[in-house]
Coordinates of C-alpha atoms and ligand atoms in Angstrom, one line a residue:
M1 CA -4.2 8.6 38.3
E2 CA -1.5 6.1 39.5
A3 CA 1.1 6.1 36.9
N4 CA 2.2 2.6 37.6
N5 CA -1.2 1.4 36.6
L6 CA -0.9 2.9 33.2
N7 CA 0.1 1.2 30.0
V8 CA 1.9 3.1 27.3
I9 CA 1.4 1.6 23.8
V10 CA 3.6 2.9 21.1
G11 CA 3.2 2.2 17.3
E12 CA 6.4 0.7 16.1
G13 CA 5.7 -0.2 12.5
T14 CA 8.2 1.0 9.9
C15 CA 6.5 4.3 9.7
G16 CA 6.4 4.7 13.5
I17 CA 10.1 4.0 13.7
A18 CA 10.8 6.4 10.8
A19 CA 8.8 9.1 12.7
G20 CA 10.9 8.6 15.9
S21 CA 9.1 5.9 18.0
K22 CA 12.4 4.8 19.5
E23 CA 13.0 8.2 20.9
V24 CA 9.4 8.4 22.2
I25 CA 9.8 5.1 24.1
E26 CA 13.1 6.4 25.5
A27 CA 11.4 9.5 26.7
F28 CA 8.6 7.5 28.5
R29 CA 11.3 5.3 30.1
K30 CA 13.1 8.4 31.3
H31 CA 10.2 10.5 32.5
A32 CA 7.9 7.8 33.7
P33 CA 9.8 4.6 34.4
E34 CA 6.9 3.3 36.4
M35 CA 4.6 3.1 33.4
N36 CA 4.4 -0.2 31.5
I37 CA 5.5 0.1 27.9
R38 CA 4.3 -2.1 25.0
T39 CA 4.9 -1.8 21.3
V40 CA 2.4 -2.6 18.5
G41 CA 2.4 -2.5 14.7
C42 CA 1.2 0.4 12.7
V43 CA -2.5 1.1 13.1
G44 CA -2.5 2.7 9.7
M45 CA -2.7 6.4 10.6
C46 CA 0.7 7.0 9.1
H47 CA 0.0 10.7 8.9
Q48 CA -0.1 11.0 12.7
E49 CA 2.9 8.9 13.6
V50 CA 4.2 8.5 16.3
I51 CA 0.9 7.3 17.7
T52 CA 0.8 6.6 21.4
E53 CA -1.9 5.2 23.6
I54 CA -2.2 5.6 27.3
N55 CA -4.5 2.9 28.7
D56 CA -5.5 2.4 32.3
G57 CA -6.3 -1.3 31.8
N58 CA -10.0 -0.8 32.5
G59 CA -10.8 0.1 28.9
N60 CA -10.1 3.8 29.3
R61 CA -8.0 4.8 26.3
H62 CA -6.4 8.1 25.5
I63 CA -4.8 8.0 22.0
Y64 CA -2.4 10.7 20.9
G65 CA -0.8 11.5 17.5
N66 CA 2.3 13.2 16.3
V67 CA 4.0 12.4 19.6
T68 CA 7.7 13.3 19.9
K69 CA 10.2 13.1 22.7
K70 CA 9.5 16.7 23.4
T71 CA 5.7 16.2 23.8
V72 CA 6.0 13.1 26.0
P73 CA 6.4 15.1 29.3
S74 CA 3.1 17.0 28.8
I75 CA 1.2 13.7 28.1
I76 CA 2.7 12.1 31.3
K77 CA 1.9 15.2 33.4
F78 CA -1.8 15.0 32.3
H79 CA -2.0 11.3 33.2
K80 CA -0.4 12.0 36.6
G81 CA -3.0 14.7 37.2
E82 CA -0.5 17.4 37.1
G83 CA -1.3 19.2 33.8
D84 CA -3.9 19.9 31.1
L85 CA -5.0 17.5 28.5
P86 CA -2.7 17.9 25.4
E87 CA -5.7 18.5 23.2
D88 CA -3.8 19.3 20.0
Q89 CA -2.4 15.8 20.0
L90 CA -5.5 14.0 21.2
I91 CA -7.0 11.6 18.7
F92 CA -9.4 9.7 21.0
S93 CA -10.3 9.7 24.7
P94 CA -13.2 8.3 26.8
D95 CA -14.7 11.9 26.9
N96 CA -14.1 12.6 23.2
Q97 CA -14.7 9.8 20.9
D98 CA -15.8 11.9 18.0
L99 CA -12.7 13.8 17.1
D100 CA -12.2 14.4 13.4
K101 CA -8.9 12.6 13.6
W102 CA -10.6 9.5 14.9
R103 CA -12.9 9.3 11.9
Y104 CA -10.0 7.9 10.0
L105 CA -10.3 4.6 11.9
A106 CA -14.0 4.9 12.8
H107 CA -15.0 4.8 9.1
Q108 CA -13.2 1.6 8.4
T109 CA -14.2 -2.1 8.6
R110 CA -11.2 -4.1 9.6
I111 CA -11.0 -7.8 8.9
A112 CA -7.5 -8.3 7.4
L113 CA -6.1 -5.5 9.5
R114 CA -8.1 -6.3 12.7
N115 CA -5.1 -6.9 14.9
V116 CA -2.6 -4.6 13.3
G117 CA -1.8 -1.7 15.7
Y118 CA -3.5 -3.5 18.6
L119 CA -1.2 -6.4 19.4
D120 CA 2.5 -6.8 19.8
P121 CA 3.5 -8.7 16.7
T122 CA 6.3 -10.4 18.5
S123 CA 4.0 -12.0 21.1
I124 CA 2.2 -15.2 20.2
S125 CA 0.2 -15.0 23.4
E126 CA -1.2 -11.7 22.4
Y127 CA -2.3 -13.2 19.1
Q128 CA -3.9 -16.1 20.9
A129 CA -5.7 -13.7 23.2
R130 CA -7.4 -12.3 20.1
D131 CA -8.6 -15.6 18.8
G132 CA -5.3 -16.5 17.3
Y133 CA -4.8 -20.1 16.0
K134 CA -8.4 -20.9 16.9
A135 CA -9.2 -21.3 13.2
I136 CA -6.5 -23.9 12.5
K137 CA -7.4 -25.8 15.6
K138 CA -11.1 -25.7 14.5
I139 CA -10.4 -27.1 11.1
L140 CA -8.0 -29.8 12.3
A141 CA -10.6 -30.9 14.8
D142 CA -13.8 -30.5 12.8
M143 CA -13.3 -29.8 9.1
T144 CA -12.2 -31.8 6.1
P145 CA -10.1 -30.0 3.5
E146 CA -13.2 -30.0 1.2
Q147 CA -15.2 -28.3 3.9
V148 CA -12.5 -25.6 4.2
I149 CA -12.6 -25.0 0.5
E150 CA -16.4 -24.8 0.6
E151 CA -16.3 -22.2 3.4
V152 CA -13.9 -20.1 1.4
K153 CA -16.1 -20.6 -1.7
I154 CA -19.1 -19.2 0.4
S155 CA -17.0 -16.2 1.4
C156 CA -16.5 -15.5 -2.3
I157 CA -13.0 -14.1 -1.5
R158 CA -11.0 -13.3 -4.6
G159 CA -7.2 -13.0 -4.6
R160 CA -6.1 -9.6 -3.3
G161 CA -2.7 -9.6 -5.1
G162 CA -4.1 -7.9 -8.2
A163 CA -5.8 -10.4 -10.5
G164 CA -8.8 -11.1 -8.3
F165 CA -9.0 -14.8 -9.1
P166 CA -11.4 -16.7 -6.9
T167 CA -9.3 -18.3 -4.1
H168 CA -11.2 -21.5 -3.7
V169 CA -11.0 -22.3 -7.5
K170 CA -7.2 -22.1 -7.4
W171 CA -7.0 -24.3 -4.4
N172 CA -9.3 -26.9 -6.0
F173 CA -6.9 -27.0 -9.0
A174 CA -4.0 -27.8 -6.7
K175 CA -6.0 -30.2 -4.7
Q176 CA -6.8 -32.3 -7.7
S177 CA -3.3 -32.1 -9.0
E178 CA -1.0 -35.1 -8.5
G179 CA 2.2 -34.6 -6.5
D180 CA 4.1 -36.3 -3.7
I181 CA 4.7 -32.9 -2.3
K182 CA 2.8 -29.6 -2.7
Y183 CA 3.8 -26.1 -2.0
L184 CA 2.2 -22.9 -0.8
I185 CA 3.9 -19.6 -1.3
C186 CA 2.9 -16.4 0.4
N187 CA 3.6 -13.6 -2.0
G188 CA 4.9 -10.7 0.1
D189 CA 6.9 -9.1 -2.7
E190 CA 4.8 -5.9 -2.9
G191 CA 6.7 -3.9 -5.5
D192 CA 4.1 -1.3 -6.5
P193 CA 5.3 2.2 -5.8
G194 CA 3.1 3.7 -3.0
A195 CA 1.8 0.3 -1.7
F196 CA 2.5 -0.9 1.8
M197 CA -0.5 -3.0 2.8
D198 CA 1.3 -6.3 2.8
R199 CA 4.3 -4.9 4.7
S200 CA 2.0 -3.7 7.5
L201 CA 0.3 -7.1 7.8
L202 CA 3.6 -9.0 7.8
E203 CA 5.3 -6.8 10.3
G204 CA 2.2 -5.9 12.4
D205 CA 0.3 -9.3 12.6
P206 CA 2.6 -12.1 11.3
H207 CA 0.8 -14.9 13.1
N208 CA -2.4 -14.0 11.3
V209 CA -0.6 -14.6 7.9
I210 CA 1.0 -17.8 9.2
E211 CA -2.4 -19.1 10.3
G212 CA -3.8 -18.1 6.9
M213 CA -1.0 -20.1 5.3
L214 CA -1.9 -23.1 7.5
I215 CA -5.5 -23.0 6.4
A216 CA -4.6 -22.7 2.7
A217 CA -2.1 -25.5 3.0
Y218 CA -4.5 -27.8 4.7
S219 CA -7.2 -27.2 2.1
F220 CA -5.1 -28.6 -0.8
G221 CA -2.5 -30.7 1.0
A222 CA 0.6 -28.6 1.0
S223 CA 3.3 -29.6 3.4
K224 CA 5.9 -26.9 2.6
G225 CA 5.5 -23.2 2.5
Y226 CA 7.6 -20.2 1.5
A227 CA 7.1 -16.7 2.5
Y228 CA 8.6 -14.6 -0.2
I229 CA 9.1 -11.2 1.5
R230 CA 10.6 -8.1 0.0
A231 CA 14.2 -7.8 1.2
E232 CA 13.6 -4.1 1.6
Y233 CA 11.2 -5.0 4.4
P234 CA 13.6 -5.9 7.2
L235 CA 11.1 -5.5 10.1
A236 CA 8.7 -7.8 8.3
V237 CA 11.4 -10.4 7.8
K238 CA 12.4 -10.1 11.4
N239 CA 8.9 -10.3 12.9
F240 CA 7.8 -13.0 10.5
G241 CA 10.9 -15.1 11.4
K242 CA 10.2 -14.8 15.1
A243 CA 6.6 -15.7 14.6
I244 CA 7.6 -18.9 12.7
K245 CA 9.8 -19.9 15.6
D246 CA 7.2 -19.2 18.2
A247 CA 4.5 -21.0 16.2
H248 CA 6.8 -24.1 16.1
E249 CA 7.2 -24.0 19.9
L250 CA 3.5 -23.7 20.3
G251 CA 3.0 -26.8 18.1
V252 CA 0.9 -25.1 15.4
L253 CA 3.7 -25.3 12.8
G254 CA 5.9 -28.3 12.0
D255 CA 5.3 -32.0 11.9
N256 CA 2.0 -33.6 13.0
I257 CA 0.3 -30.4 14.0
Q258 CA -1.9 -30.8 17.1
G259 CA -1.4 -34.5 17.0
T260 CA -2.9 -34.9 13.5
N261 CA -1.2 -36.2 10.4
F262 CA -1.1 -32.6 8.9
S263 CA 2.4 -31.3 8.7
F264 CA 3.4 -27.9 7.4
D265 CA 6.5 -25.8 7.7
I266 CA 7.4 -22.3 6.4
K267 CA 10.7 -20.9 5.1
I268 CA 11.4 -17.2 4.5
K269 CA 12.9 -16.3 1.1
E270 CA 13.9 -12.7 0.9
G271 CA 12.8 -11.1 -2.4
A272 CA 15.4 -10.4 -5.2
G273 CA 14.5 -6.7 -5.4
A274 CA 12.7 -6.7 -8.7
F275 CA 9.1 -5.8 -9.4
V276 CA 8.7 -8.7 -11.8
C277 CA 9.5 -11.2 -9.0
G278 CA 6.0 -10.6 -7.7
E279 CA 4.7 -12.4 -10.9
E280 CA 4.1 -15.9 -9.9
T281 CA 6.3 -17.8 -12.4
A282 CA 9.2 -15.3 -11.9
L283 CA 8.7 -15.7 -8.1
I284 CA 9.0 -19.5 -8.4
A285 CA 12.2 -19.1 -10.5
S286 CA 13.6 -16.8 -7.9
I287 CA 13.0 -19.3 -5.1
E288 CA 14.5 -22.0 -7.2
G289 CA 17.7 -19.9 -7.3
D290 CA 17.3 -18.8 -10.9
R291 CA 17.0 -15.3 -12.2
G292 CA 13.4 -14.1 -11.6
M293 CA 12.0 -14.2 -15.1
P294 CA 8.4 -15.3 -15.9
R295 CA 7.6 -18.2 -18.1
F296 CA 4.7 -18.9 -20.4
K297 CA 1.5 -20.4 -18.8
P298 CA 0.2 -23.2 -19.0
P299 CA 1.3 -25.2 -17.2
F300 CA -0.1 -23.2 -14.3
P301 CA 1.8 -23.4 -11.0
A302 CA -1.2 -25.2 -9.5
I303 CA -0.3 -28.1 -11.8
K304 CA 3.5 -27.6 -12.2
G305 CA 5.0 -25.0 -10.0
L306 CA 7.9 -24.8 -7.5
F307 CA 10.5 -27.6 -8.2
G308 CA 7.9 -28.9 -10.7
K309 CA 5.4 -29.6 -8.0
P310 CA 1.8 -28.4 -7.6
T311 CA 2.1 -24.9 -6.0
I312 CA -0.3 -22.2 -4.9
I313 CA 0.7 -18.6 -4.6
N314 CA -1.4 -16.4 -2.5
N315 CA -1.1 -12.8 -1.6
V316 CA -0.5 -11.7 2.0
E317 CA -3.8 -10.0 2.4
T318 CA -5.7 -12.9 0.9
L319 CA -4.1 -15.1 3.5
A320 CA -4.7 -12.6 6.3
N321 CA -8.5 -12.8 5.8
L322 CA -8.7 -16.6 6.1
P323 CA -8.6 -17.1 9.9
W324 CA -11.5 -14.6 10.2
I325 CA -13.4 -16.4 7.5
I326 CA -13.0 -19.8 9.2
N327 CA -13.8 -18.3 12.7
K328 CA -16.8 -16.3 11.7
G329 CA -17.9 -18.2 8.6
G330 CA -17.8 -17.5 4.9
K331 CA -21.3 -16.1 5.0
A332 CA -20.3 -13.4 7.5
Y333 CA -17.4 -12.4 5.1
A334 CA -19.8 -12.3 2.1
S335 CA -22.2 -10.1 4.0
H336 CA -19.7 -7.3 3.3
G337 CA -19.4 -5.9 -0.1
T338 CA -21.3 -6.2 -3.4
E339 CA -22.6 -8.9 -5.7
D340 CA -19.5 -8.8 -7.8
S341 CA -16.9 -8.3 -5.0
K342 CA -17.3 -9.5 -1.4
G343 CA -15.6 -8.7 1.8
T344 CA -13.2 -5.8 2.4
K345 CA -10.1 -4.4 0.7
V346 CA -7.1 -2.7 2.2
F347 CA -5.7 0.3 0.4
A348 CA -2.5 2.3 1.0
L349 CA -3.5 5.9 0.6
A350 CA -0.6 8.1 -0.5
G351 CA 0.2 11.3 -2.4
A352 CA -1.7 14.6 -2.2
I353 CA -4.0 13.5 0.6
K354 CA -4.3 15.0 4.1
K355 CA -4.5 11.7 6.0
G356 CA -2.3 9.1 4.3
G357 CA -2.0 5.6 5.6
L358 CA -3.8 2.3 5.5
V359 CA -7.5 2.0 5.0
E360 CA -9.7 -1.1 5.0
V361 CA -13.2 -0.6 3.7
P362 CA -16.0 -2.9 2.6
M363 CA -16.1 -3.5 -1.2
G364 CA -18.8 -1.2 -2.7
T365 CA -17.5 1.9 -0.9
K366 CA -17.1 4.9 -3.2
I367 CA -13.6 6.0 -4.1
R368 CA -14.7 9.5 -3.1
D369 CA -15.7 8.3 0.4
V370 CA -12.2 6.9 0.9
L371 CA -10.5 10.0 -0.3
E372 CA -12.8 12.5 1.5
D373 CA -14.3 10.9 4.6
I374 CA -11.3 8.9 5.5
G375 CA -8.4 10.6 3.8
G376 CA -9.7 14.1 4.6
G377 CA -9.3 15.4 1.0
S378 CA -6.5 17.2 -0.7
S379 CA -3.4 18.0 1.4
S380 CA -2.7 21.2 -0.6
D381 CA -5.0 24.1 -1.3
K382 CA -5.5 22.6 -4.8
P383 CA -8.5 20.4 -5.7
L384 CA -8.0 16.7 -6.3
K385 CA -7.6 15.7 -9.9
A386 CA -7.3 12.0 -10.1
V387 CA -6.3 8.8 -8.3
Q388 CA -4.0 6.1 -9.6
L389 CA -5.3 2.7 -8.7
G390 CA -3.2 -0.5 -9.0
G391 CA 0.2 1.1 -9.3
P392 CA 2.1 0.8 -12.6
S393 CA -0.2 -2.0 -13.7
G394 CA -3.2 0.1 -13.0
G395 CA -4.8 3.3 -14.3
C396 CA -5.8 6.8 -13.5
V397 CA -9.4 7.5 -12.4
P398 CA -10.3 11.2 -12.9
E399 CA -12.2 13.2 -10.3
N400 CA -15.5 13.1 -12.2
L401 CA -15.4 9.3 -11.7
F402 CA -14.7 9.4 -7.9
D403 CA -18.3 8.1 -7.3
T404 CA -17.2 4.8 -8.8
T405 CA -17.7 2.0 -6.3
I406 CA -14.7 -0.1 -5.2
E407 CA -15.5 -3.5 -6.9
Y408 CA -13.6 -5.4 -9.6
A409 CA -16.0 -4.8 -12.5
A410 CA -16.7 -1.1 -11.8
I411 CA -13.1 -0.2 -11.4
N412 CA -12.1 -2.2 -14.6
A413 CA -14.8 -0.3 -16.5
T414 CA -12.8 2.9 -15.8
G415 CA -9.7 1.4 -17.4
A416 CA -7.9 1.1 -14.0
I417 CA -7.7 -2.1 -12.0
M418 CA -8.3 -2.9 -8.3
G419 CA -4.7 -4.1 -8.2
S420 CA -3.2 -4.9 -4.9
G421 CA -4.4 -1.7 -3.2
G422 CA -2.1 1.2 -4.0
M423 CA -4.1 4.5 -4.2
I424 CA -1.9 7.4 -5.2
V425 CA -3.8 10.7 -5.0
M426 CA -3.1 13.6 -7.3
D427 CA -4.1 17.2 -7.1
E428 CA -4.1 19.9 -9.8
S429 CA -0.4 20.3 -9.6
T430 CA 0.2 16.9 -11.2
C431 CA 1.0 16.8 -14.9
M432 CA -0.7 13.6 -16.3
V433 CA 1.8 13.2 -19.1
D434 CA 4.7 13.5 -16.7
L435 CA 2.9 11.0 -14.4
S436 CA 2.5 8.5 -17.2
K437 CA 6.2 9.0 -18.0
Y438 CA 7.0 8.1 -14.4
F439 CA 5.1 4.9 -14.4
L440 CA 6.3 3.9 -17.8
S441 CA 9.9 4.6 -16.7
F442 CA 9.2 2.3 -13.7
T443 CA 7.9 -0.6 -15.7
Q444 CA 10.6 -0.1 -18.4
N445 CA 13.3 -0.3 -15.8
E446 CA 11.7 -3.3 -14.2
S447 CA 11.0 -5.2 -17.4
C448 CA 13.1 -8.4 -17.2
G449 CA 13.7 -8.1 -20.9
K450 CA 12.6 -11.6 -21.9
C451 CA 10.0 -10.5 -24.5
T452 CA 10.5 -7.9 -27.1
F453 CA 7.2 -6.1 -26.8
C454 CA 7.8 -5.4 -23.1
R455 CA 11.5 -4.7 -23.4
I456 CA 11.5 -2.5 -26.5
G457 CA 7.9 -1.4 -26.6
T458 CA 8.0 0.2 -23.2
L459 CA 11.3 1.9 -24.1
R460 CA 9.7 3.4 -27.2
M461 CA 6.7 4.6 -25.1
R462 CA 8.9 6.2 -22.6
E463 CA 10.9 8.0 -25.4
L464 CA 7.7 9.3 -26.9
L465 CA 6.5 10.6 -23.5
S466 CA 9.8 12.3 -22.9
K467 CA 9.6 13.9 -26.3
I468 CA 6.2 15.3 -25.5
C469 CA 7.2 16.5 -22.0
D470 CA 10.3 18.2 -23.6
G471 CA 8.1 20.2 -25.9
H472 CA 9.1 18.3 -29.1
G473 CA 5.9 16.2 -29.4
E474 CA 3.9 15.9 -32.6
M475 CA 0.3 14.7 -32.9
E476 CA 1.4 11.5 -34.5
D477 CA 3.1 10.6 -31.2
I478 CA -0.3 10.1 -29.6
E479 CA -1.3 7.6 -32.3
A480 CA 2.1 5.9 -31.9
L481 CA 1.4 5.6 -28.1
E482 CA -2.0 4.2 -28.8
E483 CA -0.7 1.7 -31.3
L484 CA 2.1 0.6 -28.9
T485 CA -0.4 0.3 -26.0
E486 CA -2.4 -2.2 -28.0
Q487 CA 0.6 -4.2 -29.2
I488 CA 2.3 -4.4 -25.9
K489 CA -0.9 -5.5 -24.0
K490 CA -1.6 -8.2 -26.6
S491 CA 1.9 -9.6 -27.1
S492 CA 3.7 -9.5 -23.8
L493 CA 4.5 -12.7 -22.0
C494 CA 3.5 -11.8 -18.5
G495 CA 1.3 -9.4 -16.5
L496 CA 4.1 -6.8 -16.3
G497 CA 4.1 -6.0 -20.0
Q498 CA 0.4 -6.8 -20.5
T499 CA -0.5 -4.0 -18.0
A500 CA 2.5 -1.6 -18.5
P501 CA 0.6 0.7 -20.9
N502 CA -2.4 1.1 -18.6
P503 CA -1.3 4.5 -17.1
V504 CA -0.8 5.9 -20.6
A505 CA -4.0 4.5 -21.9
T506 CA -6.1 5.9 -19.0
T507 CA -4.4 9.4 -19.0
L508 CA -4.9 9.5 -22.8
K509 CA -8.6 8.6 -22.3
Y510 CA -9.3 11.2 -19.5
F511 CA -6.6 13.8 -19.9
R512 CA -6.0 13.9 -23.7
N513 CA -6.3 17.7 -23.6
E514 CA -3.1 17.8 -21.5
Y515 CA -1.2 15.7 -24.1
E516 CA -2.5 18.1 -26.8
A517 CA -1.6 21.2 -24.8
H518 CA 2.0 19.9 -24.6
I519 CA 2.1 19.1 -28.3
K520 CA 0.1 21.9 -29.9
D521 CA 0.5 24.8 -27.6
K522 CA 3.9 23.8 -26.2
R523 CA 2.4 24.3 -22.7
C524 CA 2.3 22.1 -19.6
P525 CA -1.1 23.1 -18.0
A526 CA 0.0 21.8 -14.5
G527 CA 3.2 23.8 -14.7
V528 CA 5.5 20.8 -14.2
C529 CA 7.4 20.0 -17.4
K530 CA 10.5 22.2 -17.2
S531 CA 11.0 22.7 -20.9
L532 CA 7.5 24.1 -21.2
I533 CA 7.2 26.5 -18.3
T534 CA 8.5 29.9 -17.4
H535 CA 8.8 31.4 -13.9
T536 CA 8.2 35.1 -13.6
I537 CA 7.8 37.4 -10.6
I538 CA 4.5 39.3 -10.2
S539 CA 5.9 42.7 -9.2
T540 CA 2.8 43.9 -7.4
D541 CA 2.9 40.8 -5.1
C542 CA 6.7 40.9 -4.5
T543 CA 7.6 42.1 -1.0
G544 CA 11.3 42.3 -1.7
C545 CA 12.1 39.7 1.0
S546 CA 15.0 38.4 -1.2
L547 CA 14.4 34.7 -0.4
C548 CA 14.1 33.8 -4.0
E549 CA 17.4 35.5 -4.8
I550 CA 19.1 33.7 -1.9
Q551 CA 17.8 30.3 -2.9
C552 CA 18.2 30.5 -6.7
P553 CA 20.9 27.9 -7.5
V554 CA 21.9 29.7 -10.8
N555 CA 21.8 33.3 -9.6
A556 CA 19.1 34.1 -12.2
I557 CA 17.2 36.4 -9.8
T558 CA 18.3 40.0 -9.0
G559 CA 16.7 42.9 -7.2
Q560 CA 17.0 45.2 -4.2
K561 CA 16.3 43.8 -0.8
K562 CA 13.4 45.4 1.0
V563 CA 12.3 47.1 -2.2
K564 CA 8.8 45.9 -3.1
G565 CA 8.5 44.6 -6.7
S566 CA 12.2 45.1 -7.5
Y567 CA 13.0 41.4 -8.2
V568 CA 13.2 39.9 -11.7
I569 CA 14.2 36.6 -13.2
D570 CA 16.6 36.5 -16.1
Q571 CA 14.9 34.0 -18.4
A572 CA 18.1 33.1 -20.2
A573 CA 19.7 32.0 -17.0
C574 CA 16.7 30.4 -15.3
I575 CA 16.6 26.6 -15.3
N576 CA 13.0 26.4 -14.1
C577 CA 13.9 24.4 -11.0
G578 CA 11.0 25.9 -9.1
M579 CA 13.0 26.7 -6.0
C580 CA 11.8 30.4 -6.1
F581 CA 8.2 29.1 -6.2
E582 CA 8.8 26.9 -3.3
V583 CA 10.3 29.5 -1.0
C584 CA 8.2 32.6 -1.9
N585 CA 5.8 33.2 1.0
S586 CA 3.9 35.9 -0.8
K587 CA 2.9 33.7 -3.8
A588 CA 4.6 36.2 -6.1
I589 CA 6.1 33.6 -8.5
K590 CA 4.0 32.9 -11.5
V591 CA 4.4 29.6 -13.3
E592 CA 3.0 29.3 -16.9
Ligands
LIG1 C1 4.6 -7.8 -12.5 C2 3.8 -8.4 -11.5 C3 4.0 -8.2 -10.2 C4 3.2 -8.7 -9.1 N1 3.5 -8.5 -7.9 C5 2.8 -9.0 -6.9 C6 3.1 -8.8 -5.5 O1 4.0 -8.0 -5.2 N2 2.3 -9.4 -4.6 C7 1.3 -10.2 -4.9 O2 0.6 -10.8 -4.0 N3 1.0 -10.5 -6.2 C8 1.7 -9.9 -7.2 N4 1.4 -10.2 -8.5 C9 0.3 -11.1 -8.7 C10 0.8 -12.5 -8.5 O3 1.5 -13.0 -9.7 C11 -0.3 -13.5 -8.2 O4 -1.4 -13.4 -9.1 C12 -0.8 -13.3 -6.7 O5 0.2 -13.3 -5.8 C13 -1.8 -14.4 -6.4 O6 -2.3 -14.3 -5.2 P1 -3.9 -14.1 -4.9 O7 -4.6 -15.1 -5.7 O8 -4.0 -14.3 -3.4 O9 -4.1 -12.7 -5.3 C14 2.2 -9.6 -9.5 C15 1.9 -9.9 -10.8 C16 2.7 -9.3 -11.8 C17 2.3 -9.6 -13.2

């Protein structure tokens, strides 16, 4: 094959860069300067980064995963007809489109993510080539704001930022609201641990989000927009900033867009680095220059929001669906999903899963299908135990409920929430009390402190969880946790406090036996809580390799090198750090 006819496409989202995409590009430039190199956002297969495609321009695509600067030469050789196909890295080729690795993408339905990983996010012409800015041109030429709202109503899309409020209803409130100026805010704060859906959209397909903002703004008459993007997402801020500039030059952003009397402009505001700033009233305070603290609602932002004017806040993913909905029609969108929940939903799969990354599936898909068919199941040799949906505001769904379908009501019935799409997968090595302590510590740290139930209530819950994990728990502590759960949910001012006890409530519901084992038997069944476990060496399995002795940070292990079964742990000196367990290749360390 002629190398100068070949295009090299390298994934350069944040995960690609972290995995070494810059070095991979450098290696292609060095070994095959005649090849054309393009970069795209993250296609979502984060477990296979750096992902690289070699494309001959005639639709023949070879896609490789886990590419490093060292493996680049073998890929080049194959495409120059000088070497064998690097099969271990192959994800997809014209001759092999059914590789297990490819199932990750093949099992998805991509609407919000349709361009991410396919186009260069810094190129407005590539966006245009994939129907970009067609929707805004269509509505400016042919549709009234009422018709746009009607189309979105037909699509039945509900906000993807967590609460699932019907998008068209919110827009109608703002449309009917009086105001000389109206604002639209794109919420790209994404503070949930384990979530990165919005980052991927902002950095991988920023024009799609801008076009979504234009559609929303047109529907209720906003003339000014803010994109509130997490400051910890520098690539998203950079790509979105360039996209705003290029959209201006193209004439789809700014004054009198496409010669109409519709004007709309967007400013980026970098997030203040607090989870609560994702809450809409706190977010508004943050843009206004105040400390990001929520306020009581009503008045709702749609009536009195940013600078006292009618304001709509929409999540990044909600906005990213809108150009598709306008181009293909609300009915086409609603043809995906279930009665209760239409369309698709993007999830960020992380934790004890083989194939972590971004997944977009139709609503109604079973949780199990996402974890097993797409995610490939457990990444360890241990079975899966549960999945945390909705981050710290969400809850834990146990393995026996993995057949639950992904739709708002069904997920709520488990005690979890759809949330914004974080899916943290846990295997048998996770202690559910310790996990609850982690989420509670997160929300307690992130509480803005304005209301007592959230500020003090979450602190008390965290103290109780620590007490149980430390082996000092009493059965009354469970009752106290339940009582606090009710009170904090009922009495907190904003969604942060109202949802903070959810991880505890769901783990108590499904894994109460683990709480009881910690309290009654002073035992941590998963072998995680340091105060409740002991490490011992099974002498019949010990090979005498001495690795545990070398790695033990407190010199608690002694024995004779190369003498099988000679090693022992001094329990008085052991700090249960688990280092011996980590390094033992013969599985001779017992944790109880
Ligand atoms: C503590 C807290 C944090 C939140 N963080 C986010 C966030 O990071 N992104 C987001 O879109 N919505 C977040 N929300 C929900 C927003 O307040 C709001 O409901 C959402 O942005 C509305 O957009 P949608 O209707 O398109 O879903 C958060 C809510 C709470 C209570």
